[in-house]
mmCIF file of C-alpha atoms in Angstrom:
data_model
loop_
_atom_site.group_PDB
_atom_site.id
_atom_site.type_symbol
_atom_site.label_atom_id
_atom_site.label_comp_id
_atom_site.label_asym_id
_atom_site.label_seq_id
_atom_site.Cartn_x
_atom_site.Cartn_y
_atom_site.Cartn_z
ATOM 1 C CA UNK B 1 -1.581 -6.255 14.969
ATOM 2 C CA UNK B 2 1.355 -7.859 12.434
ATOM 3 C CA UNK B 3 4.644 -6.340 12.723
ATOM 4 C CA UNK B 4 5.457 -6.592 9.416
ATOM 5 C CA UNK B 5 4.738 -7.903 6.265
ATOM 6 C CA UNK B 6 6.794 -8.027 3.037
ATOM 7 C CA UNK B 7 5.821 -9.513 -0.175
ATOM 8 C CA UNK B 8 7.752 -10.489 -3.394
ATOM 9 C CA UNK B 9 7.635 -8.912 -6.491
ATOM 10 C CA UNK B 10 8.130 -9.522 -9.883
ATOM 11 C CA UNK B 11 10.139 -5.895 -10.965
ATOM 12 C CA UNK B 12 12.325 -4.696 -7.567
ATOM 13 C CA UNK B 13 13.033 -1.608 -9.661
ATOM 14 C CA UNK B 14 9.632 -0.843 -11.216
ATOM 15 C CA UNK B 15 7.712 -2.454 -7.307
ATOM 16 C CA UNK B 16 10.605 -0.228 -4.982
ATOM 17 C CA UNK B 17 9.366 3.528 -8.062
ATOM 18 C CA UNK B 18 6.116 2.796 -6.713
ATOM 19 C CA UNK B 19 6.229 2.452 -3.166
ATOM 20 C CA UNK B 20 8.572 4.986 -2.699
ATOM 21 C CA UNK B 21 5.702 7.512 -4.476
ATOM 22 C CA UNK B 22 2.386 5.701 -2.970
ATOM 23 C CA UNK B 23 4.135 5.045 1.334
ATOM 24 C CA UNK B 24 5.931 9.241 1.054
ATOM 25 C CA UNK B 25 2.641 10.035 0.435
ATOM 26 C CA UNK B 26 1.446 8.186 3.556
ATOM 27 C CA UNK B 27 4.008 9.182 5.853
ATOM 28 C CA UNK B 28 6.638 6.087 5.733
ATOM 29 C CA UNK B 29 10.195 6.312 3.619
ATOM 30 C CA UNK B 30 12.452 3.634 2.232
ATOM 31 C CA UNK B 31 14.706 2.671 6.479
ATOM 32 C CA UNK B 32 16.656 -0.456 5.639
ATOM 33 C CA UNK B 33 17.332 -1.441 2.580
ATOM 34 C CA UNK B 34 20.297 -4.779 1.203
ATOM 35 C CA UNK B 35 19.601 -5.062 -2.779
ATOM 36 C CA UNK B 36 17.033 -5.516 -4.480
ATOM 37 C CA UNK B 37 15.184 -5.302 -0.708
ATOM 38 C CA UNK B 38 13.457 -2.827 0.800
ATOM 39 C CA UNK B 39 11.961 -2.205 4.149
ATOM 40 C CA UNK B 40 9.415 0.756 4.569
ATOM 41 C CA UNK B 41 7.951 1.563 7.548
ATOM 42 C CA UNK B 42 8.464 5.443 9.979
ATOM 43 C CA UNK B 43 10.800 5.002 12.315
ATOM 44 C CA UNK B 44 12.254 0.559 11.561
ATOM 45 C CA UNK B 45 10.638 -0.929 8.748
ATOM 46 C CA UNK B 46 7.448 -2.816 8.563
ATOM 47 C CA UNK B 47 6.680 -3.108 5.136
ATOM 48 C CA UNK B 48 9.318 -5.031 2.840
ATOM 49 C CA UNK B 49 10.103 -6.475 -1.391
ATOM 50 C CA UNK B 50 12.364 -9.065 -1.980
ATOM 51 C CA UNK B 51 12.645 -10.512 -5.552
ATOM 52 C CA UNK B 52 10.482 -12.703 -5.849
ATOM 53 C CA UNK B 53 12.268 -16.366 -5.184
ATOM 54 C CA UNK B 54 9.269 -18.188 -6.667
ATOM 55 C CA UNK B 55 8.826 -19.730 -10.401
ATOM 56 C CA UNK B 56 5.546 -19.175 -12.146
ATOM 57 C CA UNK B 57 2.481 -15.499 -11.549
ATOM 58 C CA UNK B 58 1.841 -14.684 -7.712
ATOM 59 C CA UNK B 59 -1.419 -15.095 -5.845
ATOM 60 C CA UNK B 60 -2.459 -11.167 -5.228
ATOM 61 C CA UNK B 61 -2.704 -10.043 -2.248
ATOM 62 C CA UNK B 62 -4.056 -6.916 -0.393
ATOM 63 C CA UNK B 63 -2.472 -4.892 1.648
ATOM 64 C CA UNK B 64 -4.028 -1.848 3.204
ATOM 65 C CA UNK B 65 -2.329 0.743 4.838
ATOM 66 C CA UNK B 66 -3.687 2.459 7.224
ATOM 67 C CA UNK B 67 -3.296 6.455 6.627
ATOM 68 C CA UNK B 68 -4.235 9.371 9.837
ATOM 69 C CA UNK B 69 -7.009 11.469 7.708
ATOM 70 C CA UNK B 70 -9.319 11.276 4.359
ATOM 71 C CA UNK B 71 -6.875 13.277 2.554
ATOM 72 C CA UNK B 72 -3.710 11.938 3.232
ATOM 73 C CA UNK B 73 -6.125 8.899 1.125
ATOM 74 C CA UNK B 74 -6.670 11.304 -1.896
ATOM 75 C CA UNK B 75 -2.825 12.006 -0.987
ATOM 76 C CA UNK B 76 -2.413 8.093 -1.337
ATOM 77 C CA UNK B 77 -4.409 7.758 -4.689
ATOM 78 C CA UNK B 78 -2.789 10.651 -6.448
ATOM 79 C CA UNK B 79 0.708 9.493 -5.714
ATOM 80 C CA UNK B 80 -0.506 6.076 -7.179
ATOM 81 C CA UNK B 81 -1.710 7.312 -10.515
ATOM 82 C CA UNK B 82 0.204 9.651 -11.191
ATOM 83 C CA UNK B 83 3.598 6.422 -10.926
ATOM 84 C CA UNK B 84 0.700 4.369 -12.779
ATOM 85 C CA UNK B 85 -1.132 2.233 -11.390
ATOM 86 C CA UNK B 86 -4.399 0.810 -12.033
ATOM 87 C CA UNK B 87 -7.850 1.811 -10.171
ATOM 88 C CA UNK B 88 -9.707 -0.164 -8.684
ATOM 89 C CA UNK B 89 -11.454 2.440 -7.032
ATOM 90 C CA UNK B 90 -11.247 5.980 -6.608
ATOM 91 C CA UNK B 91 -11.352 7.108 -2.456
ATOM 92 C CA UNK B 92 -14.091 7.344 -1.009
ATOM 93 C CA UNK B 93 -17.022 6.006 2.633
ATOM 94 C CA UNK B 94 -17.307 2.586 2.106
ATOM 95 C CA UNK B 95 -20.346 2.668 4.356
ATOM 96 C CA UNK B 96 -20.634 -1.219 4.118
ATOM 97 C CA UNK B 97 -18.154 -2.046 6.127
ATOM 98 C CA UNK B 98 -18.711 1.042 8.604
ATOM 99 C CA UNK B 99 -19.587 5.263 8.148
ATOM 100 C CA UNK B 100 -16.107 6.098 8.585
ATOM 101 C CA UNK B 101 -14.074 4.074 5.810
ATOM 102 C CA UNK B 102 -13.222 5.957 3.385
ATOM 103 C CA UNK B 103 -11.074 4.523 1.292
ATOM 104 C CA UNK B 104 -8.935 4.072 -1.907
ATOM 105 C CA UNK B 105 -7.500 0.953 -3.585
ATOM 106 C CA UNK B 106 -4.946 0.955 -6.484
ATOM 107 C CA UNK B 107 -2.749 -2.597 -8.242
ATOM 108 C CA UNK B 108 0.914 -2.124 -7.453
ATOM 109 C CA UNK B 109 2.919 -3.412 -10.598
ATOM 110 C CA UNK B 110 2.896 -7.058 -9.186
ATOM 111 C CA UNK B 111 -1.039 -6.995 -9.360
ATOM 112 C CA UNK B 112 -1.346 -6.558 -6.233
ATOM 113 C CA UNK B 113 -4.646 -4.884 -3.886
ATOM 114 C CA UNK B 114 -3.583 -1.759 -2.727
ATOM 115 C CA UNK B 115 -4.412 0.593 -0.628
ATOM 116 C CA UNK B 116 -5.230 3.372 1.523
ATOM 117 C CA UNK B 117 -7.493 4.052 4.685
ATOM 118 C CA UNK B 118 -8.561 6.679 7.437
ATOM 119 C CA UNK B 119 -11.213 5.135 9.482
ATOM 120 C CA UNK B 120 -11.792 8.704 11.371
ATOM 121 C CA UNK B 121 -14.083 11.013 10.646
ATOM 122 C CA UNK B 122 -14.757 14.076 7.247
#
């Protein structure tokens, strides 16, 4: 339903390193960059990070990236852990959502809840 999503980050370099790693595990890359503003995607930018322009702490966002299968969720999780991300939930099936919902949740450098999810059977 979304064309693209952008979030503000406190430390663009730290956030870029995190998203470079975890989005590569999902088959995405940096598509465009204008100074510290970075757009990620496969063919065109669908997810953007930019330096925070407001004072005070940002509110936590939840961002769920679609993964093609469970192995890709596992790759996302491994990449996130490698960057030092806080683990919220290790990869597992979440039957309360639906029988094939397989997801992993971590915190990015700004405290956002970032998920990779696959909806296909194992």
